[in-house]
Amino acid sequence: MSSGIANLAASGAPTTAATEAATEDPRPPLGLLEYLDPAEGKTVREKRESAFAAALLADRLGYRRLWLPEHHARGTPSTNPAQLAAVLGSHTGQIRIGTAVTLVRVRDPYQAAEDLVTAGSFCGERLDVGFGRGDVVGPCAEALDHLRKDDVGTDAAIGAVVSLLDYGCEWIDPLETPYQRWMHGSATRSAELAGRAGFYYCHALFFNPDLDACTRTLDAYRAAFPAGRTAVAIAVVANDDPRRAKEDSLRFGLRINCVGSAEQCADAIHRLRAMTGADEVIITEQSSDPEDHRGALTDIFAAVADGPRVKWGRADR
């Protein structure tokens, strides 16, 4: 088994690019990060019901990806993204389903692999396995301390999970279908590790909204893996009512990258792709009302599919 993520490319494990069809996806370059709801005043059940309805809508509309976060706190609707991926994989037919992220720093790699293999049974070739090198915070941090790994141990755990997914072991079956590997981060180290291991890379702009840093990080990734695929994740609030949009943008927990109408959010998405060279943009839409949220997802998708209203380029920063 590989000792770390950086050893995967040399270990004989199949690279991400080799595990997917070569045809270009004709759908708009737009994905959705769902089940990320930091709002107060709603139960976990309500958040999950709203996110589930939004996920099914995204599948019907034609979003490319649906990614699921991992958070450990009271009130969060997503504590185990692999478990949710299995549920959503069984209820969708077109959209890719992935973890954003699987926090191996505080997870046992064997159990994480088992969960992901189970998810793969329901997602088939639509599974995206996304890793993050971050940590948990808050009351759970001390409780999970016995699982916590340092950076070297975290990288080794990612390598172990991927090796188990590809080859299995005496008591874990490997994944039976191709899948995509993603690394999620907001700094150069994760991007360079992703490049060396042959993972795709997604940059979280809602954690670090510095666009210049984002561009430098993506360039570092491409230097390490020219054939790789890139995405940028942003938080948006789309509402034709400016007052309502502003109120929802002030919800605690995320840095909102765009507030405005669906057309304005679509313009921001096209501009971001042009200035960073990202292949896709992943949005988390943060309208507090479920009906507003679903309407925003519908209108943003339509506006992005219509194409940019202005021709943007890197020189426009």
PDB file of C-alpha atoms in Angstrom:
ATOM      1  CA  MET A   1       0.000   0.000   0.000  1.00  0.00           C
ATOM      2  CA  SER A   2       1.288   3.461  -0.855  1.00  0.00           C
ATOM      3  CA  SER A   3       2.791   5.332   2.078  1.00  0.00           C
ATOM      4  CA  GLY A   4       1.474   8.721   1.012  1.00  0.00           C
ATOM      5  CA  ILE A   5      -0.413  10.755  -1.552  1.00  0.00           C
ATOM      6  CA  ALA A   6       2.742  11.912  -3.335  1.00  0.00           C
ATOM      7  CA  ASN A   7       3.751   8.286  -3.997  1.00  0.00           C
ATOM      8  CA  LEU A   8       0.539   7.337  -5.792  1.00  0.00           C
ATOM      9  CA  ALA A   9       1.612   8.345  -9.285  1.00  0.00           C
ATOM     10  CA  ALA A  10       4.723   6.194  -9.031  1.00  0.00           C
ATOM     11  CA  SER A  11       3.044   3.269  -7.273  1.00  0.00           C
ATOM     12  CA  GLY A  12       1.159   1.936 -10.261  1.00  0.00           C
ATOM     13  CA  ALA A  13      -2.238   3.084  -8.975  1.00  0.00           C
ATOM     14  CA  PRO A  14      -4.395   4.305 -11.853  1.00  0.00           C
ATOM     15  CA  THR A  15      -4.485   8.083 -12.200  1.00  0.00           C
ATOM     16  CA  THR A  16      -7.699  10.070 -12.224  1.00  0.00           C
ATOM     17  CA  ALA A  17      -7.363  10.910 -15.903  1.00  0.00           C
ATOM     18  CA  ALA A  18      -7.176   7.210 -16.753  1.00  0.00           C
ATOM     19  CA  THR A  19     -10.385   6.331 -14.897  1.00  0.00           C
ATOM     20  CA  GLU A  20     -12.905   8.413 -16.831  1.00  0.00           C
ATOM     21  CA  ALA A  21     -14.279   8.725 -20.331  1.00  0.00           C
ATOM     22  CA  ALA A  22     -12.319  10.993 -22.636  1.00  0.00           C
ATOM     23  CA  THR A  23     -15.397  12.719 -24.082  1.00  0.00           C
ATOM     24  CA  GLU A  24     -15.959  16.349 -23.097  1.00  0.00           C
ATOM     25  CA  ASP A  25     -19.000  17.002 -20.921  1.00  0.00           C
ATOM     26  CA  PRO A  26     -21.512  19.071 -22.948  1.00  0.00           C
ATOM     27  CA  ARG A  27     -23.250  20.477 -19.860  1.00  0.00           C
ATOM     28  CA  PRO A  28     -22.505  23.983 -18.539  1.00  0.00           C
ATOM     29  CA  PRO A  29     -19.309  24.050 -16.413  1.00  0.00           C
ATOM     30  CA  LEU A  30     -21.281  24.301 -13.176  1.00  0.00           C
ATOM     31  CA  GLY A  31     -21.452  22.158 -10.067  1.00  0.00           C
ATOM     32  CA  LEU A  32     -23.247  22.422  -6.730  1.00  0.00           C
ATOM     33  CA  LEU A  33     -21.997  22.081  -3.160  1.00  0.00           C
ATOM     34  CA  GLU A  34     -25.126  21.216  -1.188  1.00  0.00           C
ATOM     35  CA  TYR A  35     -25.858  20.250   2.434  1.00  0.00           C
ATOM     36  CA  LEU A  36     -23.817  23.265   3.558  1.00  0.00           C
ATOM     37  CA  ASP A  37     -26.327  25.271   5.595  1.00  0.00           C
ATOM     38  CA  PRO A  38     -24.956  27.304   8.534  1.00  0.00           C
ATOM     39  CA  ALA A  39     -28.315  28.959   9.286  1.00  0.00           C
ATOM     40  CA  GLU A  40     -29.809  29.019  12.752  1.00  0.00           C
ATOM     41  CA  GLY A  41     -33.489  28.498  13.455  1.00  0.00           C
ATOM     42  CA  LYS A  42     -33.959  25.393  11.290  1.00  0.00           C
ATOM     43  CA  THR A  43     -33.806  21.780  12.400  1.00  0.00           C
ATOM     44  CA  VAL A  44     -31.351  19.329  10.895  1.00  0.00           C
ATOM     45  CA  ARG A  45     -34.273  17.466   9.355  1.00  0.00           C
ATOM     46  CA  GLU A  46     -35.474  20.643   7.646  1.00  0.00           C
ATOM     47  CA  LYS A  47     -32.002  21.374   6.313  1.00  0.00           C
ATOM     48  CA  ARG A  48     -31.656  17.847   4.961  1.00  0.00           C
ATOM     49  CA  GLU A  49     -35.078  17.911   3.325  1.00  0.00           C
ATOM     50  CA  SER A  50     -34.286  21.221   1.632  1.00  0.00           C
ATOM     51  CA  ALA A  51     -30.863  20.013   0.480  1.00  0.00           C
ATOM     52  CA  PHE A  52     -32.284  16.726  -0.815  1.00  0.00           C
ATOM     53  CA  ALA A  53     -34.884  18.544  -2.915  1.00  0.00           C
ATOM     54  CA  ALA A  54     -32.184  20.881  -4.252  1.00  0.00           C
ATOM     55  CA  ALA A  55     -29.968  17.910  -5.130  1.00  0.00           C
ATOM     56  CA  LEU A  56     -32.714  16.239  -7.158  1.00  0.00           C
ATOM     57  CA  LEU A  57     -33.398  19.544  -8.893  1.00  0.00           C
ATOM     58  CA  ALA A  58     -29.717  19.954  -9.780  1.00  0.00           C
ATOM     59  CA  ASP A  59     -29.753  16.493 -11.349  1.00  0.00           C
ATOM     60  CA  ARG A  60     -32.805  17.355 -13.461  1.00  0.00           C
ATOM     61  CA  LEU A  61     -31.417  20.727 -14.528  1.00  0.00           C
ATOM     62  CA  GLY A  62     -28.069  19.378 -15.709  1.00  0.00           C
ATOM     63  CA  TYR A  63     -25.520  20.466 -13.098  1.00  0.00           C
ATOM     64  CA  ARG A  64     -22.337  18.489 -13.613  1.00  0.00           C
ATOM     65  CA  ARG A  65     -21.550  17.697  -9.999  1.00  0.00           C
ATOM     66  CA  LEU A  66     -23.131  17.543  -6.587  1.00  0.00           C
ATOM     67  CA  TRP A  67     -20.602  17.671  -3.779  1.00  0.00           C
ATOM     68  CA  LEU A  68     -21.211  17.063  -0.088  1.00  0.00           C
ATOM     69  CA  PRO A  69     -19.258  18.555   2.839  1.00  0.00           C
ATOM     70  CA  GLU A  70     -18.130  16.989   6.099  1.00  0.00           C
ATOM     71  CA  HIS A  71     -18.803  19.006   9.234  1.00  0.00           C
ATOM     72  CA  HIS A  72     -19.035  17.858  12.849  1.00  0.00           C
ATOM     73  CA  ALA A  73     -21.231  20.110  14.953  1.00  0.00           C
ATOM     74  CA  ARG A  74     -24.778  20.329  16.233  1.00  0.00           C
ATOM     75  CA  GLY A  75     -27.113  21.550  13.528  1.00  0.00           C
ATOM     76  CA  THR A  76     -25.040  20.415  10.556  1.00  0.00           C
ATOM     77  CA  PRO A  77     -26.890  18.367   7.899  1.00  0.00           C
ATOM     78  CA  SER A  78     -23.777  16.561   6.607  1.00  0.00           C
ATOM     79  CA  THR A  79     -21.507  14.678   8.992  1.00  0.00           C
ATOM     80  CA  ASN A  80     -20.681  11.765   6.668  1.00  0.00           C
ATOM     81  CA  PRO A  81     -20.617  12.756   2.987  1.00  0.00           C
ATOM     82  CA  ALA A  82     -19.985   9.201   1.809  1.00  0.00           C
ATOM     83  CA  GLN A  83     -23.209   8.093   3.455  1.00  0.00           C
ATOM     84  CA  LEU A  84     -25.129  10.913   1.790  1.00  0.00           C
ATOM     85  CA  ALA A  85     -23.448  10.108  -1.533  1.00  0.00           C
ATOM     86  CA  ALA A  86     -24.897   6.594  -1.391  1.00  0.00           C
ATOM     87  CA  VAL A  87     -28.393   7.983  -0.766  1.00  0.00           C
ATOM     88  CA  LEU A  88     -28.173  10.609  -3.502  1.00  0.00           C
ATOM     89  CA  GLY A  89     -26.528   8.223  -5.940  1.00  0.00           C
ATOM     90  CA  SER A  90     -29.576   5.972  -5.682  1.00  0.00           C
ATOM     91  CA  HIS A  91     -31.971   8.879  -6.377  1.00  0.00           C
ATOM     92  CA  THR A  92     -30.160  10.577  -9.286  1.00  0.00           C
ATOM     93  CA  GLY A  93     -29.186   9.526 -12.771  1.00  0.00           C
ATOM     94  CA  GLN A  94     -26.963  12.124 -14.438  1.00  0.00           C
ATOM     95  CA  ILE A  95     -25.114  14.281 -11.940  1.00  0.00           C
ATOM     96  CA  ARG A  96     -21.771  13.248 -10.483  1.00  0.00           C
ATOM     97  CA  ILE A  97     -21.844  12.768  -6.698  1.00  0.00           C
ATOM     98  CA  GLY A  98     -18.815  13.472  -4.538  1.00  0.00           C
ATOM     99  CA  THR A  99     -17.343  14.199  -1.138  1.00  0.00           C
ATOM    100  CA  ALA A 100     -16.085  17.711  -0.494  1.00  0.00           C
ATOM    101  CA  VAL A 101     -14.502  16.622   1.596  1.00  0.00           C
ATOM    102  CA  THR A 102     -13.630  13.346   3.275  1.00  0.00           C
ATOM    103  CA  LEU A 103     -11.618  14.485   6.314  1.00  0.00           C
ATOM    104  CA  VAL A 104      -9.090  11.675   6.615  1.00  0.00           C
ATOM    105  CA  ARG A 105      -7.156  13.614   9.268  1.00  0.00           C
ATOM    106  CA  VAL A 106      -9.787  12.441  11.769  1.00  0.00           C
ATOM    107  CA  ARG A 107     -11.037   9.320  10.008  1.00  0.00           C
ATOM    108  CA  ASP A 108      -9.796   5.750   9.927  1.00  0.00           C
ATOM    109  CA  PRO A 109      -8.685   5.125   6.318  1.00  0.00           C
ATOM    110  CA  TYR A 110     -10.075   1.583   6.234  1.00  0.00           C
ATOM    111  CA  GLN A 111     -13.531   2.649   7.383  1.00  0.00           C
ATOM    112  CA  ALA A 112     -13.426   5.641   5.030  1.00  0.00           C
ATOM    113  CA  ALA A 113     -12.635   3.284   2.151  1.00  0.00           C
ATOM    114  CA  GLU A 114     -15.498   0.981   3.127  1.00  0.00           C
ATOM    115  CA  ASP A 115     -17.918   3.926   3.162  1.00  0.00           C
ATOM    116  CA  LEU A 116     -16.722   5.126  -0.244  1.00  0.00           C
ATOM    117  CA  VAL A 117     -16.946   1.658  -1.783  1.00  0.00           C
ATOM    118  CA  THR A 118     -20.541   1.495  -0.549  1.00  0.00           C
ATOM    119  CA  ALA A 119     -21.238   4.914  -2.091  1.00  0.00           C
ATOM    120  CA  GLY A 120     -19.720   3.696  -5.341  1.00  0.00           C
ATOM    121  CA  SER A 121     -22.228   0.858  -5.460  1.00  0.00           C
ATOM    122  CA  PHE A 122     -25.019   3.422  -5.757  1.00  0.00           C
ATOM    123  CA  CYS A 123     -23.225   6.153  -7.757  1.00  0.00           C
ATOM    124  CA  GLY A 124     -21.477   3.890 -10.242  1.00  0.00           C
ATOM    125  CA  GLU A 125     -19.118   5.788 -12.538  1.00  0.00           C
ATOM    126  CA  ARG A 126     -20.541   9.091 -11.256  1.00  0.00           C
ATOM    127  CA  LEU A 127     -18.569   8.980  -7.984  1.00  0.00           C
ATOM    128  CA  ASP A 128     -16.116  11.778  -7.131  1.00  0.00           C
ATOM    129  CA  VAL A 129     -13.875  11.047  -4.158  1.00  0.00           C
ATOM    130  CA  GLY A 130     -12.718  14.362  -2.723  1.00  0.00           C
ATOM    131  CA  PHE A 131     -10.149  14.671   0.055  1.00  0.00           C
ATOM    132  CA  GLY A 132      -9.263  17.597   2.269  1.00  0.00           C
ATOM    133  CA  ARG A 133      -6.277  18.061   4.565  1.00  0.00           C
ATOM    134  CA  GLY A 134      -8.155  20.256   7.028  1.00  0.00           C
ATOM    135  CA  ASP A 135      -9.151  19.567  10.610  1.00  0.00           C
ATOM    136  CA  VAL A 136     -12.260  19.764  12.751  1.00  0.00           C
ATOM    137  CA  VAL A 137     -12.891  22.614  15.176  1.00  0.00           C
ATOM    138  CA  GLY A 138     -15.232  23.259  18.086  1.00  0.00           C
ATOM    139  CA  PRO A 139     -16.400  20.804  20.755  1.00  0.00           C
ATOM    140  CA  CYS A 140     -15.654  17.731  18.640  1.00  0.00           C
ATOM    141  CA  ALA A 141     -11.962  18.590  18.236  1.00  0.00           C
ATOM    142  CA  GLU A 142     -10.965  17.158  21.619  1.00  0.00           C
ATOM    143  CA  ALA A 143     -13.278  14.156  21.318  1.00  0.00           C
ATOM    144  CA  LEU A 144     -11.683  13.172  17.998  1.00  0.00           C
ATOM    145  CA  ASP A 145      -8.127  13.856  19.117  1.00  0.00           C
ATOM    146  CA  HIS A 146      -7.319  10.138  19.297  1.00  0.00           C
ATOM    147  CA  LEU A 147      -7.907   9.929  15.532  1.00  0.00           C
ATOM    148  CA  ARG A 148      -5.999  13.085  14.590  1.00  0.00           C
ATOM    149  CA  LYS A 149      -2.982  12.731  12.301  1.00  0.00           C
ATOM    150  CA  ASP A 150      -0.220  15.188  11.535  1.00  0.00           C
ATOM    151  CA  ASP A 151       0.369  16.365   7.956  1.00  0.00           C
ATOM    152  CA  VAL A 152       2.564  13.391   7.092  1.00  0.00           C
ATOM    153  CA  GLY A 153       0.053  10.974   8.569  1.00  0.00           C
ATOM    154  CA  THR A 154      -2.816  12.690   6.756  1.00  0.00           C
ATOM    155  CA  ASP A 155      -1.067  12.408   3.391  1.00  0.00           C
ATOM    156  CA  ALA A 156      -0.316   8.753   4.111  1.00  0.00           C
ATOM    157  CA  ALA A 157      -3.969   8.128   5.014  1.00  0.00           C
ATOM    158  CA  ILE A 158      -5.128   9.640   1.711  1.00  0.00           C
ATOM    159  CA  GLY A 159      -2.746   7.333  -0.113  1.00  0.00           C
ATOM    160  CA  ALA A 160      -4.050   4.375   1.895  1.00  0.00           C
ATOM    161  CA  VAL A 161      -7.696   5.144   1.080  1.00  0.00           C
ATOM    162  CA  VAL A 162      -6.976   5.445  -2.650  1.00  0.00           C
ATOM    163  CA  SER A 163      -4.986   2.203  -2.645  1.00  0.00           C
ATOM    164  CA  LEU A 164      -7.882   0.437  -0.932  1.00  0.00           C
ATOM    165  CA  LEU A 165     -10.379   1.877  -3.417  1.00  0.00           C
ATOM    166  CA  ASP A 166      -8.259   0.710  -6.347  1.00  0.00           C
ATOM    167  CA  TYR A 167      -7.072  -2.675  -5.077  1.00  0.00           C
ATOM    168  CA  GLY A 168      -8.952  -3.522  -1.885  1.00  0.00           C
ATOM    169  CA  CYS A 169      -7.392  -5.711   0.779  1.00  0.00           C
ATOM    170  CA  GLU A 170      -8.069  -9.047   2.458  1.00  0.00           C
ATOM    171  CA  TRP A 171     -11.385  -7.789   3.818  1.00  0.00           C
ATOM    172  CA  ILE A 172     -12.364  -4.786   1.660  1.00  0.00           C
ATOM    173  CA  ASP A 173     -13.517  -5.109  -1.934  1.00  0.00           C
ATOM    174  CA  PRO A 174     -12.155  -2.493  -4.352  1.00  0.00           C
ATOM    175  CA  LEU A 175     -14.417  -0.110  -6.210  1.00  0.00           C
ATOM    176  CA  GLU A 176     -15.931  -1.898  -9.185  1.00  0.00           C
ATOM    177  CA  THR A 177     -16.259   1.199 -11.393  1.00  0.00           C
ATOM    178  CA  PRO A 178     -14.053   4.149 -12.403  1.00  0.00           C
ATOM    179  CA  TYR A 179     -14.198   7.279 -10.268  1.00  0.00           C
ATOM    180  CA  GLN A 180     -12.602  10.716 -10.128  1.00  0.00           C
ATOM    181  CA  ARG A 181     -10.150  11.762  -7.417  1.00  0.00           C
ATOM    182  CA  TRP A 182     -10.191  15.338  -6.191  1.00  0.00           C
ATOM    183  CA  MET A 183      -8.165  17.281  -3.674  1.00  0.00           C
ATOM    184  CA  HIS A 184      -9.869  20.308  -2.125  1.00  0.00           C
ATOM    185  CA  GLY A 185      -7.913  23.156  -0.593  1.00  0.00           C
ATOM    186  CA  SER A 186      -7.184  26.861  -0.450  1.00  0.00           C
ATOM    187  CA  ALA A 187      -3.388  26.883  -0.482  1.00  0.00           C
ATOM    188  CA  THR A 188      -0.521  25.855  -2.736  1.00  0.00           C
ATOM    189  CA  ARG A 189       0.590  22.813  -0.725  1.00  0.00           C
ATOM    190  CA  SER A 190      -2.630  20.883  -1.318  1.00  0.00           C
ATOM    191  CA  ALA A 191      -2.620  21.857  -4.998  1.00  0.00           C
ATOM    192  CA  GLU A 192       0.966  20.705  -5.531  1.00  0.00           C
ATOM    193  CA  LEU A 193       0.296  17.416  -3.721  1.00  0.00           C
ATOM    194  CA  ALA A 194      -2.783  16.893  -5.881  1.00  0.00           C
ATOM    195  CA  GLY A 195      -0.750  17.531  -9.007  1.00  0.00           C
ATOM    196  CA  ARG A 196       2.035  15.129  -8.072  1.00  0.00           C
ATOM    197  CA  ALA A 197      -0.472  12.383  -7.242  1.00  0.00           C
ATOM    198  CA  GLY A 198      -2.579  12.880 -10.380  1.00  0.00           C
ATOM    199  CA  PHE A 199      -5.660  14.136  -8.549  1.00  0.00           C
ATOM    200  CA  TYR A 200      -7.939  16.868  -9.836  1.00  0.00           C
ATOM    201  CA  TYR A 201      -7.959  20.045  -7.728  1.00  0.00           C
ATOM    202  CA  CYS A 202     -10.721  22.345  -6.434  1.00  0.00           C
ATOM    203  CA  HIS A 203      -9.840  25.680  -4.829  1.00  0.00           C
ATOM    204  CA  ALA A 204     -12.195  26.920  -2.088  1.00  0.00           C
ATOM    205  CA  LEU A 205     -12.571  30.635  -2.776  1.00  0.00           C
ATOM    206  CA  PHE A 206     -15.202  30.951  -0.042  1.00  0.00           C
ATOM    207  CA  PHE A 207     -12.496  30.157   2.518  1.00  0.00           C
ATOM    208  CA  ASN A 208      -9.819  32.413   1.019  1.00  0.00           C
ATOM    209  CA  PRO A 209     -11.343  35.046  -1.314  1.00  0.00           C
ATOM    210  CA  ASP A 210      -7.944  36.259  -2.587  1.00  0.00           C
ATOM    211  CA  LEU A 211      -8.290  35.835  -6.364  1.00  0.00           C
ATOM    212  CA  ASP A 212      -4.575  36.361  -7.019  1.00  0.00           C
ATOM    213  CA  ALA A 213      -3.727  33.610  -4.519  1.00  0.00           C
ATOM    214  CA  CYS A 214      -6.309  31.375  -6.188  1.00  0.00           C
ATOM    215  CA  THR A 215      -4.759  31.940  -9.617  1.00  0.00           C
ATOM    216  CA  ARG A 216      -1.229  31.281  -8.321  1.00  0.00           C
ATOM    217  CA  THR A 217      -2.404  28.077  -6.660  1.00  0.00           C
ATOM    218  CA  LEU A 218      -4.105  26.812  -9.807  1.00  0.00           C
ATOM    219  CA  ASP A 219      -1.001  27.657 -11.844  1.00  0.00           C
ATOM    220  CA  ALA A 220       1.142  25.680  -9.385  1.00  0.00           C
ATOM    221  CA  TYR A 221      -1.225  22.740  -9.755  1.00  0.00           C
ATOM    222  CA  ARG A 222      -1.093  22.872 -13.552  1.00  0.00           C
ATOM    223  CA  ALA A 223       2.698  22.972 -13.459  1.00  0.00           C
ATOM    224  CA  ALA A 224       2.653  19.734 -11.471  1.00  0.00           C
ATOM    225  CA  PHE A 225      -0.107  18.059 -13.506  1.00  0.00           C
ATOM    226  CA  PRO A 226      -0.708  19.697 -16.914  1.00  0.00           C
ATOM    227  CA  ALA A 227      -3.393  17.143 -17.826  1.00  0.00           C
ATOM    228  CA  GLY A 228      -5.349  17.765 -14.630  1.00  0.00           C
ATOM    229  CA  ARG A 229      -8.749  19.317 -14.170  1.00  0.00           C
ATOM    230  CA  THR A 230      -9.477  22.346 -11.981  1.00  0.00           C
ATOM    231  CA  ALA A 231     -12.503  23.828 -10.254  1.00  0.00           C
ATOM    232  CA  VAL A 232     -13.128  26.856  -8.056  1.00  0.00           C
ATOM    233  CA  ALA A 233     -15.779  26.751  -5.318  1.00  0.00           C
ATOM    234  CA  ILE A 234     -17.643  29.940  -4.429  1.00  0.00           C
ATOM    235  CA  ALA A 235     -20.535  30.952  -2.173  1.00  0.00           C
ATOM    236  CA  VAL A 236     -23.333  33.003  -3.724  1.00  0.00           C
ATOM    237  CA  VAL A 237     -26.742  34.409  -2.837  1.00  0.00           C
ATOM    238  CA  ALA A 238     -29.055  35.013  -5.812  1.00  0.00           C
ATOM    239  CA  ASN A 239     -32.308  36.882  -5.318  1.00  0.00           C
ATOM    240  CA  ASP A 240     -34.076  39.575  -7.313  1.00  0.00           C
ATOM    241  CA  ASP A 241     -34.987  41.212  -4.001  1.00  0.00           C
ATOM    242  CA  PRO A 242     -31.786  43.098  -3.006  1.00  0.00           C
ATOM    243  CA  ARG A 243     -32.865  43.359   0.630  1.00  0.00           C
ATOM    244  CA  ARG A 244     -33.478  39.624   0.915  1.00  0.00           C
ATOM    245  CA  ALA A 245     -30.215  38.825  -0.834  1.00  0.00           C
ATOM    246  CA  LYS A 246     -28.272  41.118   1.522  1.00  0.00           C
ATOM    247  CA  GLU A 247     -29.883  39.558   4.600  1.00  0.00           C
ATOM    248  CA  ASP A 248     -29.005  36.037   3.482  1.00  0.00           C
ATOM    249  CA  SER A 249     -25.458  37.068   2.627  1.00  0.00           C
ATOM    250  CA  LEU A 250     -24.861  38.038   6.263  1.00  0.00           C
ATOM    251  CA  ARG A 251     -25.487  34.551   7.609  1.00  0.00           C
ATOM    252  CA  PHE A 252     -22.632  33.394   9.789  1.00  0.00           C
ATOM    253  CA  GLY A 253     -20.144  30.802   8.597  1.00  0.00           C
ATOM    254  CA  LEU A 254     -19.079  31.565   5.020  1.00  0.00           C
ATOM    255  CA  ARG A 255     -17.508  34.340   2.985  1.00  0.00           C
ATOM    256  CA  ILE A 256     -20.041  35.069   0.273  1.00  0.00           C
ATOM    257  CA  ASN A 257     -18.331  35.757  -3.046  1.00  0.00           C
ATOM    258  CA  CYS A 258     -21.295  37.162  -4.981  1.00  0.00           C
ATOM    259  CA  VAL A 259     -24.621  38.704  -3.911  1.00  0.00           C
ATOM    260  CA  GLY A 260     -27.177  39.826  -6.469  1.00  0.00           C
ATOM    261  CA  SER A 261     -29.469  38.549  -9.183  1.00  0.00           C
ATOM    262  CA  ALA A 262     -29.006  35.186 -10.880  1.00  0.00           C
ATOM    263  CA  GLU A 263     -27.633  36.993 -13.937  1.00  0.00           C
ATOM    264  CA  GLN A 264     -25.068  38.811 -11.802  1.00  0.00           C
ATOM    265  CA  CYS A 265     -24.002  35.539 -10.188  1.00  0.00           C
ATOM    266  CA  ALA A 266     -23.695  33.943 -13.633  1.00  0.00           C
ATOM    267  CA  ASP A 267     -21.550  36.864 -14.814  1.00  0.00           C
ATOM    268  CA  ALA A 268     -19.306  36.355 -11.774  1.00  0.00           C
ATOM    269  CA  ILE A 269     -19.011  32.657 -12.607  1.00  0.00           C
ATOM    270  CA  HIS A 270     -18.037  33.330 -16.222  1.00  0.00           C
ATOM    271  CA  ARG A 271     -15.583  36.026 -15.157  1.00  0.00           C
ATOM    272  CA  LEU A 272     -14.019  33.732 -12.555  1.00  0.00           C
ATOM    273  CA  ARG A 273     -13.485  30.984 -15.110  1.00  0.00           C
ATOM    274  CA  ALA A 274     -11.946  33.403 -17.581  1.00  0.00           C
ATOM    275  CA  MET A 275      -9.550  34.924 -15.048  1.00  0.00           C
ATOM    276  CA  THR A 276      -8.442  31.686 -13.382  1.00  0.00           C
ATOM    277  CA  GLY A 277      -8.667  29.258 -16.280  1.00  0.00           C
ATOM    278  CA  ALA A 278     -10.726  26.892 -14.109  1.00  0.00           C
ATOM    279  CA  ASP A 279     -12.559  24.156 -15.959  1.00  0.00           C
ATOM    280  CA  GLU A 280     -15.596  24.398 -13.689  1.00  0.00           C
ATOM    281  CA  VAL A 281     -17.131  26.509 -10.950  1.00  0.00           C
ATOM    282  CA  ILE A 282     -18.841  24.882  -7.979  1.00  0.00           C
ATOM    283  CA  ILE A 283     -21.413  27.032  -6.201  1.00  0.00           C
ATOM    284  CA  THR A 284     -22.958  26.822  -2.771  1.00  0.00           C
ATOM    285  CA  GLU A 285     -26.092  28.966  -2.887  1.00  0.00           C
ATOM    286  CA  GLN A 286     -27.052  30.322   0.519  1.00  0.00           C
ATOM    287  CA  SER A 287     -30.623  31.636   0.264  1.00  0.00           C
ATOM    288  CA  SER A 288     -32.341  30.854   3.574  1.00  0.00           C
ATOM    289  CA  ASP A 289     -35.784  30.099   2.127  1.00  0.00           C
ATOM    290  CA  PRO A 290     -35.916  26.674   0.385  1.00  0.00           C
ATOM    291  CA  GLU A 291     -38.108  28.013  -2.418  1.00  0.00           C
ATOM    292  CA  ASP A 292     -35.734  30.940  -2.984  1.00  0.00           C
ATOM    293  CA  HIS A 293     -32.838  28.493  -2.968  1.00  0.00           C
ATOM    294  CA  ARG A 294     -34.340  26.216  -5.611  1.00  0.00           C
ATOM    295  CA  GLY A 295     -35.349  29.200  -7.719  1.00  0.00           C
ATOM    296  CA  ALA A 296     -31.817  30.571  -7.516  1.00  0.00           C
ATOM    297  CA  LEU A 297     -30.321  27.241  -8.614  1.00  0.00           C
ATOM    298  CA  THR A 298     -32.689  27.143 -11.585  1.00  0.00           C
ATOM    299  CA  ASP A 299     -32.065  30.737 -12.659  1.00  0.00           C
ATOM    300  CA  ILE A 300     -28.272  30.615 -12.171  1.00  0.00           C
ATOM    301  CA  PHE A 301     -28.025  27.438 -14.233  1.00  0.00           C
ATOM    302  CA  ALA A 302     -30.067  28.964 -17.059  1.00  0.00           C
ATOM    303  CA  ALA A 303     -27.992  32.156 -17.014  1.00  0.00           C
ATOM    304  CA  VAL A 304     -24.694  30.259 -17.062  1.00  0.00           C
ATOM    305  CA  ALA A 305     -25.946  28.045 -19.899  1.00  0.00           C
ATOM    306  CA  ASP A 306     -26.742  31.161 -21.944  1.00  0.00           C
ATOM    307  CA  GLY A 307     -23.053  32.051 -21.920  1.00  0.00           C
ATOM    308  CA  PRO A 308     -21.195  35.181 -20.799  1.00  0.00           C
ATOM    309  CA  ARG A 309     -22.700  38.575 -21.575  1.00  0.00           C
ATOM    310  CA  VAL A 310     -19.204  40.123 -21.496  1.00  0.00           C
ATOM    311  CA  LYS A 311     -15.969  38.692 -22.869  1.00  0.00           C
ATOM    312  CA  TRP A 312     -13.638  38.311 -19.901  1.00  0.00           C
ATOM    313  CA  GLY A 313      -9.944  37.475 -19.736  1.00  0.00           C
ATOM    314  CA  ARG A 314      -7.095  37.352 -17.263  1.00  0.00           C
ATOM    315  CA  ALA A 315      -6.152  40.917 -18.141  1.00  0.00           C
ATOM    316  CA  ASP A 316      -9.529  42.087 -16.767  1.00  0.00           C
ATOM    317  CA  ARG A 317      -8.591  41.478 -13.139  1.00  0.00           C
TER     318      ARG A 317
END
